[in-house]
Amino acid sequence: MDLYWHRRDLRGTDNRGLARAASLSTEPIVPVFVFDPTILEHASPIRVACLLEALEGLRAWYRERGSDLLVVRGEASDVIPQLAAEYDAETVVWATDYSGLAHERDRAVTAALEDDGVTCESVHDSIHHEPGSITPNEGEHYSVFSYFWKKWRDREKREPVDAPASEALAAISGEPLPSLSALGFEEPSSTPPSVTQAAARERVTEFCSGPIYRYADDRDKPAVDGTSQLSVHLKWGTIGIREVYEATVRAATRAATDDDRESVSAFQRQLAWREFYAHVLEFNPETVTENFSGYEHDIPWRQDPDELEAWKAGETGYPIVDAGMRQLQAEGWMHNRVRMLVASFLTKDLLIDWREGYDWFRAKLADHETANDVGGWQWAGSTGTDAQPYFRVFNPMKQGREYDPDADYIREYIPELEGVPADAIHDWHELESARRTSLAPSYPEPIVDHGERRERAIAAFEQARGE
């Protein structure tokens, strides 16, 4: 019996790797998942909690079909060949994962299997178009999103693939999943979202039945349920990207107005952003730790532990920034507009290295994906592809007033400001200290002056550019 190795594709339907494995073999397929300690070194409590729930859901899916999911622990390059030998497998199939760590793991597994005479096949699944398939006339990949998007939106997309028939799956029985503590992790400090195939489908249906038509207007309003919140499902593969895209195409055909269709297109553009960053990372794996865009001189990042801790704790005295950081702590998720604001505040107002922010997000986000987070942080820090110009520094007060005018989002996550008028919240940095104390005695005063820090950041980047 041949093996199918699940990694970040924790579903049965619209899984090109699983479908390919079933089509290749004349024997039933044995589904496998490996808790690899090398991979777990880079994990976090909330992500492992999400992983365990997704695995429970996947196991239930297999059991409904008379099969099961084998869950084993150990270095993948050791345990996958052992399982292949145990089941006399001629082939092992998996879905390609685009990150430096994943490629390193897969090379080791491939070498071990080939030494044993076992065939390996890696199947493109997690994004529509493989890295290297959307390219400029010169070079391996686009570094400007707008050019990538023009080709991506016009490129034909694959249709979802059906799940294998029950008889294509081996009638096996697996051991129970390990607990979070058994894997060496504490309980997460935030409440993990529901990460199952059923939850993913329910969210797609709900989003594409109404909110997608308001997405262009609502996506920047953190107090409104205007985003898809599918990021955690795409991260863990509890739904296939083709199924998501097909749902948006159906939504576009149902659209009543041109504005509705434009709104659907705006969401599809976000799917393309996710793919763009995957392509960039594939060709530039060093950008996990290095700036994508070179400067003539090193950027003079500051080391200020107190300011960094205030940012992490949501205690900067800038309400929209603090609300975002507290949402992250409470939910393991943050609204995308606010992600940009908190990233700009760290890298520009505090002039702290984007890698500090990336590491914090990696520890706290349930939907952390290396490509997306590296791309987003380097964009905010003006060091990446399509990076905002170094002289564009988000004004947190203006952004709060524009996107959360009634301060509903801010008050939800900062109870100290309950009852404080919205205008006072948005003008917090300008109020007299005595006024701030009278309104919200337990909420901090601003730790920096935005105007002064903006000028300092611009000067620092000009220096790095050699201007």
Tab-separated table of C-alpha atoms in Angstrom, residues 156-349:
chain	number	residue	atom	x	y	z
A	156	GLU	CA	-6.834	30.013	-15.999
A	157	LYS	CA	-7.458	28.422	-12.609
A	158	ARG	CA	-7.763	24.704	-11.949
A	159	GLU	CA	-11.119	23.391	-10.751
A	160	PRO	CA	-11.477	21.681	-7.355
A	161	VAL	CA	-10.715	17.970	-7.336
A	162	ASP	CA	-12.986	15.348	-5.830
A	163	ALA	CA	-12.080	13.357	-2.751
A	164	PRO	CA	-10.926	9.774	-3.385
A	165	ALA	CA	-13.555	7.076	-3.161
A	166	SER	CA	-13.707	5.227	0.149
A	167	GLU	CA	-12.354	2.052	-1.431
A	168	ALA	CA	-9.190	3.956	-2.400
A	169	LEU	CA	-8.363	4.435	1.289
A	170	ALA	CA	-6.728	1.747	3.409
A	171	ALA	CA	-8.774	0.115	6.170
A	172	ILE	CA	-6.322	0.903	8.956
A	173	SER	CA	-6.544	2.030	12.576
A	174	GLY	CA	-4.335	4.737	14.051
A	175	GLU	CA	-3.240	5.680	17.551
A	176	PRO	CA	-4.809	8.644	19.419
A	177	LEU	CA	-3.356	12.079	18.803
A	178	PRO	CA	-0.797	13.337	21.315
A	179	SER	CA	-1.844	16.139	23.646
A	180	LEU	CA	-0.496	19.667	23.501
A	181	SER	CA	1.571	19.070	26.623
A	182	ALA	CA	2.897	15.753	25.310
A	183	LEU	CA	4.261	17.678	22.336
A	184	GLY	CA	5.993	20.074	24.722
A	185	PHE	CA	3.629	23.056	24.519
A	186	GLU	CA	1.679	24.979	27.126
A	187	GLU	CA	-1.938	25.954	26.657
A	188	PRO	CA	-2.140	29.030	24.393
A	189	SER	CA	-2.742	32.385	26.027
A	190	SER	CA	-5.488	33.151	23.492
A	191	THR	CA	-8.564	31.196	22.440
A	192	PRO	CA	-7.820	29.287	19.219
A	193	PRO	CA	-10.307	29.599	16.346
A	194	SER	CA	-12.177	26.553	15.096
A	195	VAL	CA	-9.998	24.972	12.413
A	196	THR	CA	-11.877	22.153	10.693
A	197	GLN	CA	-13.045	21.353	7.194
A	198	ALA	CA	-16.641	21.994	8.271
A	199	ALA	CA	-15.798	25.378	9.815
A	200	ALA	CA	-13.907	26.405	6.680
A	201	ARG	CA	-16.795	25.534	4.377
A	202	GLU	CA	-19.283	27.274	6.640
A	203	ARG	CA	-17.171	30.439	6.606
A	204	VAL	CA	-16.793	30.401	2.812
A	205	THR	CA	-20.543	30.002	2.371
A	206	GLU	CA	-21.320	32.753	4.851
A	207	PHE	CA	-18.783	35.190	3.410
A	208	CYS	CA	-19.713	34.614	-0.240
A	209	SER	CA	-23.443	34.951	0.461
A	210	GLY	CA	-23.205	38.609	1.472
A	211	PRO	CA	-20.059	40.162	3.009
A	212	ILE	CA	-18.009	39.607	-0.144
A	213	TYR	CA	-20.200	42.161	-1.941
A	214	ARG	CA	-19.267	44.756	0.687
A	215	TYR	CA	-15.667	43.677	0.975
A	216	ALA	CA	-14.161	46.599	-0.929
A	217	ASP	CA	-15.750	49.034	1.539
A	218	ASP	CA	-15.740	47.000	4.750
A	219	ARG	CA	-12.380	45.255	4.666
A	220	ASP	CA	-10.602	48.213	6.299
A	221	LYS	CA	-13.125	48.618	9.131
A	222	PRO	CA	-11.958	46.520	12.074
A	223	ALA	CA	-15.258	46.897	13.961
A	224	VAL	CA	-17.135	45.288	11.047
A	225	ASP	CA	-17.145	41.581	10.179
A	226	GLY	CA	-16.072	42.455	6.660
A	227	THR	CA	-13.167	40.107	5.985
A	228	SER	CA	-13.246	36.425	5.075
A	229	GLN	CA	-11.234	35.212	8.091
A	230	LEU	CA	-10.176	32.291	5.931
A	231	SER	CA	-6.466	32.843	6.539
A	232	VAL	CA	-6.233	30.221	9.271
A	233	HIS	CA	-7.999	27.659	7.069
A	234	LEU	CA	-5.724	28.358	4.116
A	235	LYS	CA	-2.740	28.156	6.451
A	236	TRP	CA	-3.693	24.667	7.663
A	237	GLY	CA	-5.322	23.548	4.427
A	238	THR	CA	-8.721	22.757	5.909
A	239	ILE	CA	-10.080	24.059	2.629
A	240	GLY	CA	-8.516	24.051	-0.821
A	241	ILE	CA	-7.649	27.262	-2.620
A	242	ARG	CA	-9.519	26.070	-5.731
A	243	GLU	CA	-12.703	25.566	-3.707
A	244	VAL	CA	-12.383	29.061	-2.260
A	245	TYR	CA	-11.769	30.629	-5.655
A	246	GLU	CA	-14.642	28.745	-7.249
A	247	ALA	CA	-16.931	30.117	-4.521
A	248	THR	CA	-15.836	33.660	-5.419
A	249	VAL	CA	-16.502	33.006	-9.105
A	250	ARG	CA	-20.033	31.841	-8.273
A	251	ALA	CA	-20.460	34.949	-6.097
A	252	ALA	CA	-19.428	37.135	-9.027
A	253	THR	CA	-22.021	35.526	-11.288
A	254	ARG	CA	-24.702	36.274	-8.664
A	255	ALA	CA	-23.577	39.884	-8.238
A	256	ALA	CA	-26.405	42.358	-8.746
A	257	THR	CA	-24.266	45.391	-9.620
A	258	ASP	CA	-20.895	46.307	-11.067
A	259	ASP	CA	-19.849	47.475	-7.597
A	260	ASP	CA	-20.654	44.015	-6.229
A	261	ARG	CA	-18.502	42.409	-8.897
A	262	GLU	CA	-15.681	44.850	-8.202
A	263	SER	CA	-15.895	43.937	-4.551
A	264	VAL	CA	-15.524	40.233	-5.394
A	265	SER	CA	-12.507	41.122	-7.508
A	266	ALA	CA	-11.037	43.041	-4.573
A	267	PHE	CA	-11.168	39.874	-2.491
A	268	GLN	CA	-9.659	37.782	-5.279
A	269	ARG	CA	-6.838	40.313	-5.335
A	270	GLN	CA	-6.073	39.407	-1.733
A	271	LEU	CA	-5.820	35.750	-2.734
A	272	ALA	CA	-3.305	36.847	-5.342
A	273	TRP	CA	-1.292	38.744	-2.707
A	274	ARG	CA	-0.966	35.511	-0.724
A	275	GLU	CA	0.294	33.749	-3.833
A	276	PHE	CA	2.645	36.599	-4.747
A	277	TYR	CA	4.407	36.327	-1.414
A	278	ALA	CA	4.700	32.541	-1.789
A	279	HIS	CA	6.428	33.038	-5.146
A	280	VAL	CA	8.791	35.644	-3.704
A	281	LEU	CA	9.756	33.421	-0.763
A	282	GLU	CA	10.350	30.427	-3.026
A	283	PHE	CA	13.009	32.332	-4.939
A	284	ASN	CA	14.297	34.321	-1.957
A	285	PRO	CA	14.251	32.032	1.105
A	286	GLU	CA	16.836	34.222	2.818
A	287	THR	CA	14.241	36.987	3.256
A	288	VAL	CA	12.968	35.261	6.399
A	289	THR	CA	15.965	36.851	8.117
A	290	GLU	CA	17.341	39.338	5.584
A	291	ASN	CA	15.963	42.499	3.979
A	292	PHE	CA	14.687	41.936	0.451
A	293	SER	CA	15.567	45.463	-0.657
A	294	GLY	CA	19.164	46.448	-0.139
A	295	TYR	CA	20.192	49.826	1.243
A	296	GLU	CA	23.549	51.502	0.789
A	297	HIS	CA	24.013	51.446	4.565
A	298	ASP	CA	22.465	49.408	7.360
A	299	ILE	CA	19.174	50.734	8.694
A	300	PRO	CA	19.931	52.056	12.219
A	301	TRP	CA	17.326	49.951	14.021
A	302	ARG	CA	16.998	50.791	17.711
A	303	GLN	CA	17.264	48.438	20.670
A	304	ASP	CA	14.676	49.581	23.223
A	305	PRO	CA	13.313	46.687	25.310
A	306	ASP	CA	10.845	48.891	27.196
A	307	GLU	CA	9.233	50.281	24.058
A	308	LEU	CA	9.167	46.821	22.463
A	309	GLU	CA	7.422	45.378	25.524
A	310	ALA	CA	4.904	48.231	25.561
A	311	TRP	CA	4.115	47.481	21.912
A	312	LYS	CA	3.690	43.751	22.591
A	313	ALA	CA	1.441	44.399	25.593
A	314	GLY	CA	-0.769	46.980	23.853
A	315	GLU	CA	0.398	49.720	26.221
A	316	THR	CA	1.756	52.344	23.818
A	317	GLY	CA	-0.881	54.982	24.515
A	318	TYR	CA	-1.962	54.912	20.858
A	319	PRO	CA	-5.452	53.350	21.038
A	320	ILE	CA	-5.753	51.773	17.592
A	321	VAL	CA	-2.295	50.218	17.942
A	322	ASP	CA	-3.006	48.916	21.428
A	323	ALA	CA	-6.393	47.519	20.411
A	324	GLY	CA	-4.735	45.492	17.657
A	325	MET	CA	-2.032	44.115	19.917
A	326	ARG	CA	-4.596	43.152	22.543
A	327	GLN	CA	-6.787	41.489	19.928
A	328	LEU	CA	-3.753	39.438	18.958
A	329	GLN	CA	-3.248	38.372	22.566
A	330	ALA	CA	-6.909	37.503	23.055
A	331	GLU	CA	-7.743	35.809	19.754
A	332	GLY	CA	-4.540	34.816	17.995
A	333	TRP	CA	-5.711	36.948	15.093
A	334	MET	CA	-5.684	40.604	14.104
A	335	HIS	CA	-7.609	42.578	11.517
A	336	ASN	CA	-5.461	43.153	8.425
A	337	ARG	CA	-5.719	46.952	8.407
A	338	VAL	CA	-4.612	46.990	12.016
A	339	ARG	CA	-1.748	44.605	11.248
A	340	MET	CA	-0.372	47.260	8.919
A	341	LEU	CA	-0.781	49.962	11.557
A	342	VAL	CA	0.953	48.092	14.366
A	343	ALA	CA	3.763	47.078	12.004
A	344	SER	CA	4.285	50.648	10.870
A	345	PHE	CA	4.282	51.820	14.488
A	346	LEU	CA	6.975	49.324	15.465
A	347	THR	CA	9.249	49.897	12.471
A	348	LYS	CA	8.791	53.649	12.051
A	349	ASP	CA	7.576	55.263	15.306
